[in-house]
Coordinates of C-alpha atoms in Angstrom, one line a residue:
X1 CA 0.0 0.0 0.0
X2 CA 1.2 3.5 -0.8
X3 CA -1.7 5.4 0.8
X4 CA -4.5 4.2 3.1
X5 CA -5.9 7.7 3.4
X6 CA -9.7 7.5 2.9
X7 CA -10.6 8.7 -0.6
X8 CA -7.0 8.9 -1.6
X9 CA -6.0 5.2 -1.5
X10 CA -3.2 4.1 -3.8
X11 CA -1.3 0.8 -4.2
X12 CA 1.3 -1.0 -6.2
X13 CA 0.1 -3.8 -8.5
X14 CA 2.6 -6.3 -10.0
X15 CA 2.2 -7.2 -13.6
X16 CA 3.6 -10.4 -15.2
X17 CA 3.8 -10.5 -18.9
X18 CA 6.1 -11.7 -21.7
X19 CA 8.3 -13.6 -19.4
X20 CA 9.1 -10.5 -17.3
X21 CA 7.4 -8.3 -14.6
X22 CA 6.9 -4.7 -13.7
X23 CA 4.9 -2.6 -11.3
X24 CA 2.0 -0.2 -11.9
X25 CA 0.5 2.3 -9.5
X26 CA -3.3 2.1 -9.1
X27 CA -5.6 4.5 -7.4
X28 CA -8.4 3.4 -5.1
X29 CA -8.8 0.4 -2.8
X30 CA -7.3 -2.9 -4.0
X31 CA -9.7 -5.9 -4.4
X32 CA -7.1 -8.3 -2.9
X33 CA -6.1 -6.3 0.2
X34 CA -4.1 -9.1 1.9
X35 CA -2.1 -9.8 -1.3
X36 CA -1.2 -6.2 -1.8
X37 CA -0.2 -5.8 1.9
X38 CA 1.8 -9.0 2.1
X39 CA 3.2 -9.0 -1.4
X40 CA 5.1 -12.2 -2.1
X41 CA 6.0 -12.8 1.5
X42 CA 4.7 -16.2 2.8
X43 CA 5.7 -16.1 6.4
X44 CA 8.1 -14.5 8.9
X45 CA 11.7 -14.3 7.8
X46 CA 12.9 -14.6 4.3
X47 CA 10.2 -16.9 3.0
X48 CA 8.7 -15.8 -0.3
X49 CA 6.7 -16.9 -3.3
X50 CA 8.1 -16.3 -6.8
X51 CA 6.0 -13.6 -8.4
X52 CA 6.2 -15.2 -11.9
X53 CA 5.9 -18.9 -11.2
X54 CA 4.2 -19.0 -7.8
X55 CA 6.9 -21.4 -6.5
X56 CA 7.8 -21.0 -2.8
X57 CA 11.3 -19.6 -2.3
X58 CA 13.0 -20.7 1.0
X59 CA 14.9 -18.4 3.3
X60 CA 18.0 -20.5 2.9
X61 CA 18.0 -20.0 -0.8
X62 CA 17.6 -16.2 -0.5
X63 CA 20.4 -16.1 2.1
X64 CA 22.7 -18.0 -0.2
X65 CA 21.9 -15.7 -3.1
X66 CA 22.6 -12.7 -0.9
X67 CA 25.9 -14.1 0.3
X68 CA 26.8 -14.7 -3.4
X69 CA 26.1 -11.0 -4.1
X70 CA 23.1 -11.8 -6.3
X71 CA 20.4 -9.8 -4.6
X72 CA 19.1 -6.8 -6.6
X73 CA 16.4 -4.1 -6.4
X74 CA 13.6 -3.0 -8.7
X75 CA 11.8 0.3 -8.5
X76 CA 8.1 -0.1 -7.5
X77 CA 6.7 3.5 -7.5
X78 CA 7.6 7.2 -7.5
X79 CA 6.1 9.5 -4.9
X80 CA 6.0 13.2 -5.7
X81 CA 4.7 16.3 -4.1
X82 CA 1.7 17.7 -6.0
X83 CA -0.4 20.9 -5.5
X84 CA -2.9 19.0 -3.3
X85 CA -0.7 16.5 -1.6
X86 CA 1.2 13.4 -2.5
X87 CA 1.1 12.1 -6.1
X88 CA 1.9 8.4 -6.8
X89 CA 3.4 7.5 -10.1
X90 CA 4.3 4.3 -11.9
X91 CA 8.0 3.8 -12.3
X92 CA 9.6 4.2 -15.8
X93 CA 12.9 3.3 -17.4
X94 CA 14.0 6.9 -17.2
X95 CA 13.4 7.0 -13.4
X96 CA 15.4 3.8 -12.9
X97 CA 18.2 5.0 -15.1
X98 CA 18.5 8.2 -13.1
X99 CA 18.7 6.2 -9.8
X100 CA 21.3 3.8 -11.3
X101 CA 23.5 6.6 -12.6
X102 CA 24.7 7.8 -9.1
X103 CA 28.4 7.1 -8.6
X104 CA 29.6 7.7 -5.0
X105 CA 33.3 8.4 -4.7
X106 CA 33.9 7.7 -1.0
X107 CA 31.8 5.6 1.4
X108 CA 32.2 3.7 4.7
X109 CA 33.8 0.3 4.0
X110 CA 33.9 -0.7 7.7
X111 CA 32.3 -4.1 8.4
X112 CA 29.0 -4.6 10.3
X113 CA 29.3 -6.7 13.5
X114 CA 28.7 -10.4 13.3
X115 CA 25.7 -10.2 15.6
X116 CA 22.7 -12.1 14.0
X117 CA 20.4 -11.1 16.8
X118 CA 20.5 -7.4 16.1
X119 CA 22.2 -7.0 12.6
X120 CA 20.1 -9.2 10.3
X121 CA 21.5 -7.8 7.0
X122 CA 24.8 -9.6 7.4
X123 CA 23.2 -13.0 6.7
X124 CA 22.1 -11.7 3.3
X125 CA 25.4 -10.4 2.1
X126 CA 25.0 -6.8 3.3
X127 CA 28.1 -7.0 5.5
X128 CA 29.5 -3.4 5.3
X129 CA 28.0 -0.1 6.4
X130 CA 28.1 1.0 2.8
X131 CA 25.9 -2.0 1.8
X132 CA 22.8 -0.7 3.5
X133 CA 22.8 2.5 1.3
X134 CA 21.9 2.8 -2.3
X135 CA 24.5 4.5 -4.6
X136 CA 22.2 7.5 -4.9
X137 CA 21.9 7.7 -1.1
X138 CA 25.7 7.4 -0.7
X139 CA 26.3 10.2 -3.2
X140 CA 23.8 12.5 -1.5
X141 CA 25.3 12.0 2.0
X142 CA 28.8 12.3 0.6
X143 CA 28.0 15.6 -1.1
X144 CA 26.4 17.0 2.1
X145 CA 29.3 15.9 4.2
X146 CA 31.8 17.5 1.8
X147 CA 29.9 20.8 2.3
X148 CA 30.2 20.4 6.1
X149 CA 33.9 19.7 5.9
X150 CA 34.4 23.2 4.3
X151 CA 31.8 24.9 6.6
X152 CA 34.3 26.1 9.2
X153 CA 36.5 27.9 6.6
X154 CA 33.4 29.4 5.0
X155 CA 32.2 30.9 8.3
X156 CA 35.7 32.2 9.1
X157 CA 35.8 33.9 5.7
X158 CA 32.5 35.6 6.5
X159 CA 33.8 36.8 9.8
X160 CA 37.1 37.9 8.4
X161 CA 36.4 39.0 4.8
X162 CA 39.3 39.2 2.3
X163 CA 41.5 42.3 2.5
X164 CA 39.9 45.2 0.8
X165 CA 36.3 44.1 1.6
X166 CA 34.1 46.4 3.7
X167 CA 32.9 45.3 7.1
X168 CA 30.7 47.1 9.7
X169 CA 31.7 46.9 13.3
X170 CA 34.8 45.6 15.0
X171 CA 36.4 42.2 14.3
X172 CA 35.7 39.6 17.0
X173 CA 38.4 37.9 18.9
X174 CA 40.1 35.2 16.8
X175 CA 39.7 32.5 19.4
X176 CA 35.9 33.2 19.9
X177 CA 35.4 33.3 16.1
X178 CA 37.2 30.0 15.6
X179 CA 35.0 28.3 18.3
X180 CA 31.9 29.8 16.7
X181 CA 32.8 28.5 13.3
X182 CA 33.7 25.1 14.7
X183 CA 30.3 24.9 16.6
X184 CA 28.4 25.6 13.4
X185 CA 30.3 22.9 11.6
X186 CA 29.5 20.5 14.4
X187 CA 25.8 21.2 14.4
X188 CA 25.7 20.9 10.6
X189 CA 27.4 17.5 11.0
X190 CA 24.6 16.4 13.3
X191 CA 22.0 17.4 10.7
X192 CA 23.8 15.4 8.0
X193 CA 23.9 12.4 10.4
X194 CA 20.2 12.7 10.8
X195 CA 19.8 12.8 7.0
X196 CA 21.8 9.5 6.8
X197 CA 19.4 7.8 9.2
X198 CA 16.5 8.6 6.9
X199 CA 18.4 7.6 3.8
X200 CA 19.2 3.9 3.8
X201 CA 17.7 0.8 2.3
X202 CA 16.4 -0.1 5.7
X203 CA 13.9 2.9 5.6
X204 CA 10.3 2.0 4.8
X205 CA 7.3 3.8 3.6
X206 CA 4.4 4.5 5.9
X207 CA 1.0 4.5 4.1
X208 CA -1.0 5.5 7.2
X209 CA -3.5 8.2 6.6
X210 CA -1.9 10.7 9.0
X211 CA 1.7 9.6 8.3
X212 CA 2.5 9.4 4.6
X213 CA 6.3 9.5 5.1
X214 CA 9.6 7.7 5.1
X215 CA 10.2 5.8 8.3
X216 CA 13.8 6.2 9.6
X217 CA 16.3 3.4 9.9
X218 CA 16.2 3.0 13.6
X219 CA 12.6 2.3 14.6
X220 CA 14.2 -0.1 17.1
X221 CA 17.7 -0.6 18.5
X222 CA 18.7 -3.0 15.7
X223 CA 19.3 -3.2 12.0
X224 CA 16.7 -5.5 10.5
X225 CA 16.5 -6.7 6.9
X226 CA 13.9 -4.9 4.9
X227 CA 12.6 -6.3 1.6
X228 CA 11.0 -3.1 0.3
X229 CA 12.4 0.3 1.1
X230 CA 11.8 4.0 0.5
X231 CA 14.4 6.3 -0.9
X232 CA 13.9 9.9 0.3
X233 CA 14.9 13.0 -1.7
X234 CA 17.1 14.9 0.7
X235 CA 16.4 18.2 -1.2
X236 CA 12.6 18.0 -1.4
X237 CA 10.2 19.5 1.0
X238 CA 9.3 16.1 2.6
X239 CA 10.6 13.7 5.2
X240 CA 14.3 13.2 5.5
X241 CA 15.3 16.5 3.8
X242 CA 18.4 18.4 4.9
X243 CA 16.6 21.6 5.6
X244 CA 14.2 19.9 8.0
X245 CA 17.1 18.2 9.8
X246 CA 18.9 21.6 10.2
X247 CA 15.8 23.0 11.7
X248 CA 15.5 20.2 14.2
X249 CA 19.1 20.7 15.4
X250 CA 18.6 24.5 15.6
X251 CA 15.4 24.0 17.6
X252 CA 17.2 22.0 20.2
X253 CA 19.9 24.7 20.5
X254 CA 17.3 27.4 20.9
X255 CA 15.3 25.5 23.5
X256 CA 18.5 24.8 25.5
X257 CA 19.5 28.4 25.4
X258 CA 16.1 29.8 26.4
X259 CA 15.5 27.3 29.2
X260 CA 19.0 27.6 30.7
X261 CA 18.9 28.9 34.3
X262 CA 22.6 28.4 35.0
X263 CA 25.6 26.6 34.0
X264 CA 26.3 22.8 34.2
X265 CA 29.0 20.5 33.2
X266 CA 29.3 16.9 32.0
X267 CA 32.2 14.6 31.5
X268 CA 32.8 11.2 30.0
X269 CA 34.6 8.6 32.1
X270 CA 34.5 4.9 32.9
X271 CA 32.1 4.3 35.8
X272 CA 34.2 1.4 37.1
X273 CA 37.2 3.6 37.7
X274 CA 35.5 7.0 38.3
X275 CA 36.8 9.0 41.2
X276 CA 35.3 12.3 42.4
X277 CA 36.6 14.0 45.6
X278 CA 33.2 14.9 47.0
X279 CA 30.4 12.4 47.7
X280 CA 27.8 12.3 44.9
X281 CA 24.1 11.5 44.4
X282 CA 23.9 8.6 41.9
X283 CA 21.0 7.7 39.6
X284 CA 22.1 5.5 36.7
X285 CA 20.7 3.6 33.7
X286 CA 23.2 0.8 33.1
X287 CA 23.4 -1.6 30.1
X288 CA 20.8 -4.4 30.1
X289 CA 22.8 -7.6 29.9
X290 CA 22.6 -8.7 26.3
X291 CA 19.8 -6.6 25.0
X292 CA 21.5 -3.9 23.0
X293 CA 25.0 -3.2 22.0
X294 CA 25.0 0.6 21.6
X295 CA 28.7 0.6 20.5
X296 CA 27.9 -1.4 17.4
X297 CA 24.8 0.7 16.6
X298 CA 26.8 3.9 17.1
X299 CA 29.1 3.0 14.2
X300 CA 26.2 4.0 11.9
X301 CA 26.6 7.6 13.0
X302 CA 30.3 7.5 13.8
X303 CA 31.5 6.6 10.3
X304 CA 29.9 9.8 8.9
X305 CA 30.8 12.1 11.8
X306 CA 34.4 10.9 11.6
X307 CA 34.5 11.8 7.9
X308 CA 33.3 15.4 8.7
X309 CA 34.8 16.1 12.0
X310 CA 38.1 14.2 12.4
X311 CA 40.3 17.2 11.7
X312 CA 38.5 19.2 14.4
X313 CA 38.4 16.5 17.1
X314 CA 41.3 14.1 16.3
X315 CA 41.3 12.5 19.7
X316 CA 37.6 11.7 19.6
X317 CA 37.7 10.2 16.1
X318 CA 41.1 8.6 16.4
X319 CA 39.8 5.0 15.8
X320 CA 38.2 3.8 12.6
X321 CA 35.1 2.6 14.4
X322 CA 33.6 3.1 17.9
X323 CA 35.8 1.4 20.6
X324 CA 33.9 -1.7 21.8
X325 CA 36.1 -3.8 24.0
X326 CA 35.1 -2.2 27.3
X327 CA 31.4 -1.8 26.6
X328 CA 29.7 -3.6 29.5
X329 CA 27.3 -5.9 27.8
X330 CA 27.1 -9.6 27.4
X331 CA 28.0 -10.1 23.7
X332 CA 28.8 -13.8 23.0
X333 CA 29.9 -12.9 19.4
X334 CA 32.4 -10.5 20.8
X335 CA 33.5 -12.2 24.0
X336 CA 33.9 -15.8 22.8
X337 CA 30.6 -17.5 23.9
X338 CA 27.7 -17.3 26.3
X339 CA 29.6 -18.3 29.5
X340 CA 32.4 -15.8 28.9
X341 CA 29.9 -13.1 28.0
X342 CA 28.0 -13.7 31.3
X343 CA 31.2 -13.7 33.3
X344 CA 32.4 -10.5 31.6
X345 CA 29.1 -8.8 32.4
X346 CA 29.0 -10.0 36.1
X347 CA 32.6 -9.0 36.8
X348 CA 32.4 -5.7 35.1
X349 CA 29.1 -4.7 36.7
X350 CA 30.3 -5.8 40.1
X351 CA 33.4 -3.7 39.7
X352 CA 31.3 -0.7 38.6
X353 CA 28.8 -0.9 41.4
X354 CA 31.6 -1.5 44.0
X355 CA 33.2 1.8 42.8
X356 CA 29.9 3.6 42.8
X357 CA 29.1 2.4 46.3
X358 CA 32.3 4.1 47.5
X359 CA 31.4 7.3 45.7
X360 CA 27.8 7.6 46.8
X361 CA 26.6 10.1 49.4
X362 CA 25.5 8.2 52.5
X363 CA 22.4 10.4 53.0
X364 CA 20.8 9.4 49.6
X365 CA 20.0 6.0 48.1
X366 CA 21.5 4.9 44.8
X367 CA 18.8 4.4 42.2
X368 CA 19.3 2.1 39.2
X369 CA 17.0 2.0 36.2
X370 CA 16.4 -1.4 34.7
X371 CA 13.9 -1.7 31.8
X372 CA 14.8 -5.1 30.4
X373 CA 12.9 -8.0 28.8
X374 CA 14.9 -10.8 30.4
X375 CA 16.5 -13.6 28.4
X376 CA 14.9 -16.8 29.4
X377 CA 16.6 -20.2 29.3
X378 CA 15.8 -23.5 30.8
X379 CA 18.0 -24.7 33.6
X380 CA 17.2 -27.5 36.0
X381 CA 13.5 -27.7 35.1
X382 CA 12.6 -24.1 35.4
X383 CA 12.8 -20.8 33.6
X384 CA 15.9 -18.9 34.6
X385 CA 16.0 -15.2 33.8
X386 CA 19.8 -14.8 33.2
X387 CA 19.9 -11.1 32.7
X388 CA 17.8 -10.1 35.7
X389 CA 19.6 -12.6 38.1
X390 CA 23.1 -11.7 36.9
X391 CA 22.4 -8.1 37.3
X392 CA 21.0 -8.5 40.8
X393 CA 24.0 -10.7 41.6
X394 CA 26.4 -7.9 40.6
X395 CA 24.5 -5.3 42.6
X396 CA 24.7 -7.6 45.7
X397 CA 28.3 -8.6 45.3
X398 CA 29.3 -4.9 45.1
X399 CA 28.1 -4.4 48.7
X400 CA 24.8 -2.8 48.0
X401 CA 21.6 -3.8 49.9
X402 CA 18.4 -3.5 47.8
X403 CA 15.8 -1.5 49.8
X404 CA 13.1 -1.3 47.2
X405 CA 12.0 -1.6 43.6
X406 CA 9.9 1.1 42.1
X407 CA 8.0 0.8 38.8
X408 CA 8.2 3.9 36.7
X409 CA 6.4 4.6 33.4
X410 CA 9.3 5.4 31.1
X411 CA 8.4 3.5 27.9
X412 CA 6.4 5.4 25.2
X413 CA 3.3 3.4 24.4
X414 CA 2.7 4.7 20.9
X415 CA 6.1 4.2 19.3
X416 CA 7.2 1.8 16.6
X417 CA 9.1 -0.2 19.1
X418 CA 6.2 -0.9 21.4
X419 CA 3.8 -1.5 18.6
X420 CA 5.9 -4.2 16.9
X421 CA 8.1 -5.7 19.6
X422 CA 7.7 -7.5 22.9
X423 CA 9.0 -4.6 25.0
X424 CA 8.5 -3.9 28.7
X425 CA 5.8 -1.4 29.7
X426 CA 7.8 0.2 32.5
X427 CA 11.3 0.6 34.0
X428 CA 12.1 -1.0 37.3
X429 CA 14.1 1.2 39.6
X430 CA 16.3 -0.6 42.1
X431 CA 16.7 1.5 45.3
X432 CA 20.0 0.6 47.0
X433 CA 22.1 1.6 50.0
X434 CA 25.4 0.2 51.2
X435 CA 25.1 -3.0 53.2
X436 CA 25.8 -2.7 56.9
X437 CA 29.3 -3.9 58.0
X438 CA 27.5 -5.8 60.8
X439 CA 25.5 -7.9 58.4
X440 CA 25.0 -11.4 59.7
X441 CA 24.9 -14.9 58.2
X442 CA 21.5 -16.7 58.6
X443 CA 19.9 -19.9 57.6
X444 CA 17.3 -20.4 54.9
X445 CA 14.7 -20.9 57.6
X446 CA 15.5 -17.7 59.3
X447 CA 15.3 -15.9 55.9
X448 CA 11.9 -17.3 55.2
X449 CA 10.6 -16.4 58.7
X450 CA 11.8 -12.8 58.1
X451 CA 10.0 -12.7 54.8
X452 CA 6.8 -13.9 56.3
X453 CA 7.1 -11.4 59.2
X454 CA 7.9 -8.3 57.1
X455 CA 6.3 -8.6 53.7
X456 CA 2.6 -8.3 54.7
X457 CA 3.1 -4.7 56.1
X458 CA 5.4 -3.8 53.1
X459 CA 2.7 -5.0 50.7
X460 CA 0.0 -3.0 52.5
X461 CA 2.2 0.1 52.1
X462 CA 2.6 -0.5 48.4
X463 CA -1.2 -1.2 48.0
X464 CA -2.0 2.1 49.6
X465 CA 0.0 3.7 46.8
X466 CA -2.6 2.5 44.3
X467 CA -0.1 0.5 42.2
X468 CA -1.6 -1.6 39.4
X469 CA -1.6 -5.3 40.1
X470 CA 1.0 -6.1 37.4
X471 CA 3.4 -3.5 38.8
X472 CA 2.6 -4.3 42.4
X473 CA 3.9 -7.8 41.9
X474 CA 7.2 -6.5 40.5
X475 CA 7.5 -3.7 43.0
X476 CA 7.0 -6.1 45.8
X477 CA 10.2 -8.0 45.0
X478 CA 12.0 -5.0 46.5
X479 CA 11.0 -5.5 50.1
X480 CA 11.8 -9.2 49.7
X481 CA 15.3 -8.4 48.2
X482 CA 15.7 -6.0 51.1
X483 CA 15.4 -8.9 53.5
X484 CA 17.8 -11.1 51.4
X485 CA 20.4 -8.4 50.9
X486 CA 20.6 -7.2 54.5
X487 CA 22.4 -10.4 55.4
X488 CA 26.0 -11.2 54.6
X489 CA 24.9 -14.7 53.5
X490 CA 21.9 -16.9 53.6
X491 CA 22.8 -20.6 53.9
X492 CA 20.7 -23.5 52.7
X493 CA 20.5 -26.9 54.5
X494 CA 23.8 -28.0 53.0
X495 CA 25.6 -24.9 54.2
X496 CA 25.9 -23.5 50.7
X497 CA 25.0 -19.8 50.0
X498 CA 21.4 -19.4 48.7
X499 CA 21.6 -18.1 45.1
X500 CA 19.7 -15.1 43.8
X501 CA 17.5 -17.3 41.8
X502 CA 16.5 -19.4 44.8
X503 CA 16.0 -16.2 46.9
X504 CA 13.7 -14.8 44.2
X505 CA 11.7 -18.0 44.1
X506 CA 11.2 -17.9 47.9
X507 CA 10.3 -14.2 47.8
X508 CA 7.7 -14.9 45.1
X509 CA 6.2 -17.8 47.0
X510 CA 5.8 -15.6 50.1
X511 CA 4.4 -12.7 48.1
X512 CA 1.8 -15.0 46.5
X513 CA 0.7 -16.2 49.9
X514 CA 0.3 -12.6 51.2
X515 CA -1.4 -11.2 48.0
X516 CA -4.0 -13.9 47.8
X517 CA -4.5 -16.6 50.4
X518 CA -5.9 -19.2 48.0
X519 CA -3.6 -18.3 45.1
X520 CA -0.7 -19.5 47.2
X521 CA -2.0 -23.1 46.6
X522 CA -1.8 -22.8 42.8
X523 CA 1.1 -23.4 40.5
X524 CA 3.1 -20.5 39.1
X525 CA 1.2 -20.4 35.7
X526 CA -2.2 -20.3 37.5
X527 CA -1.0 -17.5 39.8
X528 CA 0.0 -15.6 36.8
X529 CA -3.3 -16.2 35.1
X530 CA -5.3 -15.0 38.2
X531 CA -3.3 -11.9 38.5
X532 CA -3.7 -11.2 34.8
X533 CA -7.5 -11.5 35.1
X534 CA -7.5 -9.2 38.1
X535 CA -6.2 -6.4 35.9
X536 CA -7.4 -7.2 32.3
X537 CA -10.3 -9.6 32.7
X538 CA -11.2 -11.0 29.3
X539 CA -9.0 -8.6 27.3
X540 CA -5.7 -9.1 25.6
X541 CA -2.9 -6.8 26.8
X542 CA 0.6 -5.5 26.4
X543 CA 3.4 -8.1 26.2
X544 CA 5.6 -6.0 28.5
X545 CA 3.1 -6.1 31.3
X546 CA 2.6 -9.9 31.0
X547 CA 6.4 -10.3 31.0
X548 CA 6.9 -8.2 34.1
X549 CA 4.1 -10.1 35.9
X550 CA 5.6 -13.5 34.8
X551 CA 8.9 -12.6 36.6
X552 CA 7.0 -11.8 39.8
X553 CA 5.2 -15.1 39.6
X554 CA 8.4 -17.1 38.9
X555 CA 7.2 -18.3 35.5
X556 CA 7.9 -17.4 31.9
X557 CA 5.9 -16.2 28.9
X558 CA 8.1 -18.4 26.7
X559 CA 7.1 -21.6 28.5
X560 CA 3.4 -20.6 28.9
X561 CA 3.2 -19.9 25.2
X562 CA 5.4 -22.9 24.0
X563 CA 3.3 -24.8 21.4
X564 CA 5.3 -28.0 22.4
X565 CA 3.7 -28.0 25.9
X566 CA 0.1 -27.2 25.1
X567 CA 0.3 -23.4 25.7
X568 CA -2.1 -21.5 27.9
X569 CA -1.5 -18.3 25.9
X570 CA -0.2 -16.9 22.7
X571 CA 2.3 -14.1 22.6
X572 CA 3.5 -12.1 19.7
X573 CA 3.8 -8.6 18.1
X574 CA 0.8 -6.4 17.8
X575 CA -2.7 -6.8 19.3
X576 CA -5.5 -9.2 18.5
X577 CA -8.6 -10.6 19.9
X578 CA -8.5 -13.4 22.5
X579 CA -9.7 -16.7 21.1
X580 CA -12.4 -18.5 23.1
X581 CA -11.5 -21.6 25.0
X582 CA -13.9 -23.9 23.2
X583 CA -11.7 -24.2 20.2
X584 CA -10.3 -27.7 19.5
X585 CA -7.8 -28.7 22.1
X586 CA -8.7 -25.9 24.4
X587 CA -10.1 -27.7 27.5
X588 CA -7.6 -30.5 27.6
X589 CA -4.6 -28.3 27.2
X590 CA -3.4 -28.8 30.8
X591 CA -3.7 -32.6 30.7
X592 CA -1.3 -32.7 27.7
X593 CA 1.4 -30.6 29.4
X594 CA 4.6 -32.2 30.6
X595 CA 4.6 -33.4 34.3
X596 CA 6.9 -30.5 35.4
X597 CA 4.4 -28.0 34.0
X598 CA 1.2 -29.7 35.4
X599 CA 0.0 -28.0 38.5
X600 CA -3.3 -27.0 40.1
X601 CA -4.4 -25.6 36.7
X602 CA -5.2 -29.2 35.7
X603 CA -7.6 -29.5 38.6
X604 CA -9.4 -26.3 37.6
X605 CA -10.4 -28.0 34.4
X606 CA -11.6 -31.2 36.0
X607 CA -13.8 -29.5 38.6
X608 CA -17.0 -27.9 37.5
X609 CA -17.0 -25.8 40.6
X610 CA -14.0 -23.8 39.5
X611 CA -13.2 -21.5 36.6
X612 CA -12.0 -23.1 33.4
X613 CA -9.0 -21.2 32.0
X614 CA -7.7 -21.2 28.5
X615 CA -5.6 -18.3 27.1
X616 CA -5.2 -17.9 23.4
X617 CA -4.6 -14.5 21.9
X618 CA -3.4 -13.0 18.7
X619 CA -2.1 -10.0 20.7
X620 CA 1.0 -9.4 22.6
X621 CA -0.4 -11.4 25.5
X622 CA -4.0 -12.4 25.4
X623 CA -6.2 -14.2 27.9
X624 CA -9.9 -15.2 28.1
X625 CA -11.4 -17.0 31.1
X626 CA -14.7 -18.9 30.8
X627 CA -16.9 -20.9 33.1
X628 CA -16.9 -24.7 32.6

């Protein structure tokens, strides 16, 4: 679809004739809406259907063709600006010839990281930064960056005109003039970098009625593979143009100047070795285990900034790409495997928080933001949340005691990321103070007794704060971890230290007993289901909220939605209606589950006195309870 605007719909129609194919643009609504929207794509990934023969084309074949440098592109439509809005035109050989005539002279040949989780293009032969740009895009950005390279000299020539030229007023100080010219060059470089983000073969076209525009490269913190893309005209009065990018940068500068009430300063240093003479108040948003490697993503902007600004900031742009070795993330492709990556993250995070604990002002807690969809893996018959547990382990080993967890709404609900990905709905803020030097070692029994004695009042305090049920469960982990981390060690029956994972399990069991007396008798999946119904009833809801709740209930969305174990829910991108439980296989789902996943949920099906539960949803997390 090119436009879904009512009364101005337009779409691309493929035409196969004479052993070849081309595209025509049609006005109005298509008769085969699904075909027009999906094109030749059969399923998720690189699975397509040949336009000419109808034969399925596997993802493996397409990847092999890409690695052999045999992927190409064909123009589908031209979008122009008319007197009354957008005009959609069929492509012609002249248009295609113009696009193919661009000949960039210099472009970034640095390689993309071998990270299949976040950089999908590498598997299809697009392995260098220059590969994700068309030749015309490269030529445009190159031309703009060449202008920026000469901007400083141009500004200086305006300030100090050639000898014999007239000038009104005194000449400014040379040092101030140089800094002024360099600042203009810097901000122009930012604008060109923003143009680059809107000028790649990862950019797509949005046909939405209120948003007919080119969608930028980074709708998420990754570089996905796009099979149809939009190429913006950087000189037109539309999305992605250089004038608009300059205005955006200028607006930021103006707002900062107008809103300034004083002077501040910032510095860049390594948190693990930071030293400041006076005690400081610390609030930090650390890396989220293996979620995002910002150093890799930063290369996209760095390679262009380096071309424009290296002569002005030689120390900042001294390396060909962004330094990555010390980035504190678990990156198996960079650190030699999962175990080494986990060890790197744990050791580095422990060192960092140990240093921060020494720098922190004793009158104020340290607050740590953690908005993270945990990586789930199966260990010892249960779902282990590696990122969350490793992070907590680092905080505890550094000498901190967790005194609370606060949920805070920090994630934008209407963005591309939240609409199309399983992202968390909120950040979790860990509230920490230094552990007392007089901390004792206790037994597991003493730890459990302390939980049962202290959590009821802590929960009542949270409930008085009117926290939603899904956030209450996560926030309530804080008082439990406060009990666990006040001790030097908690020893199990064998005299071994209780792990963070075991402590979380005990905390969750105690929380469930306090939150709902009867729910404490149910298995983890049923407790999750009851809590979900308390907040959402029969409705599907956000994946992030379901994910947060699953951590509090000591279960996992991945396992509850696993088709191999007769799932009780479906989870995926987007929203959709919940499917009633009377569909085939609905009521006997629990009986078919593996023994380690069978709990009291099975008895709720067999007893007509209890609610019969079956969650199936096409949304991010859907549920629907019915009466048996």
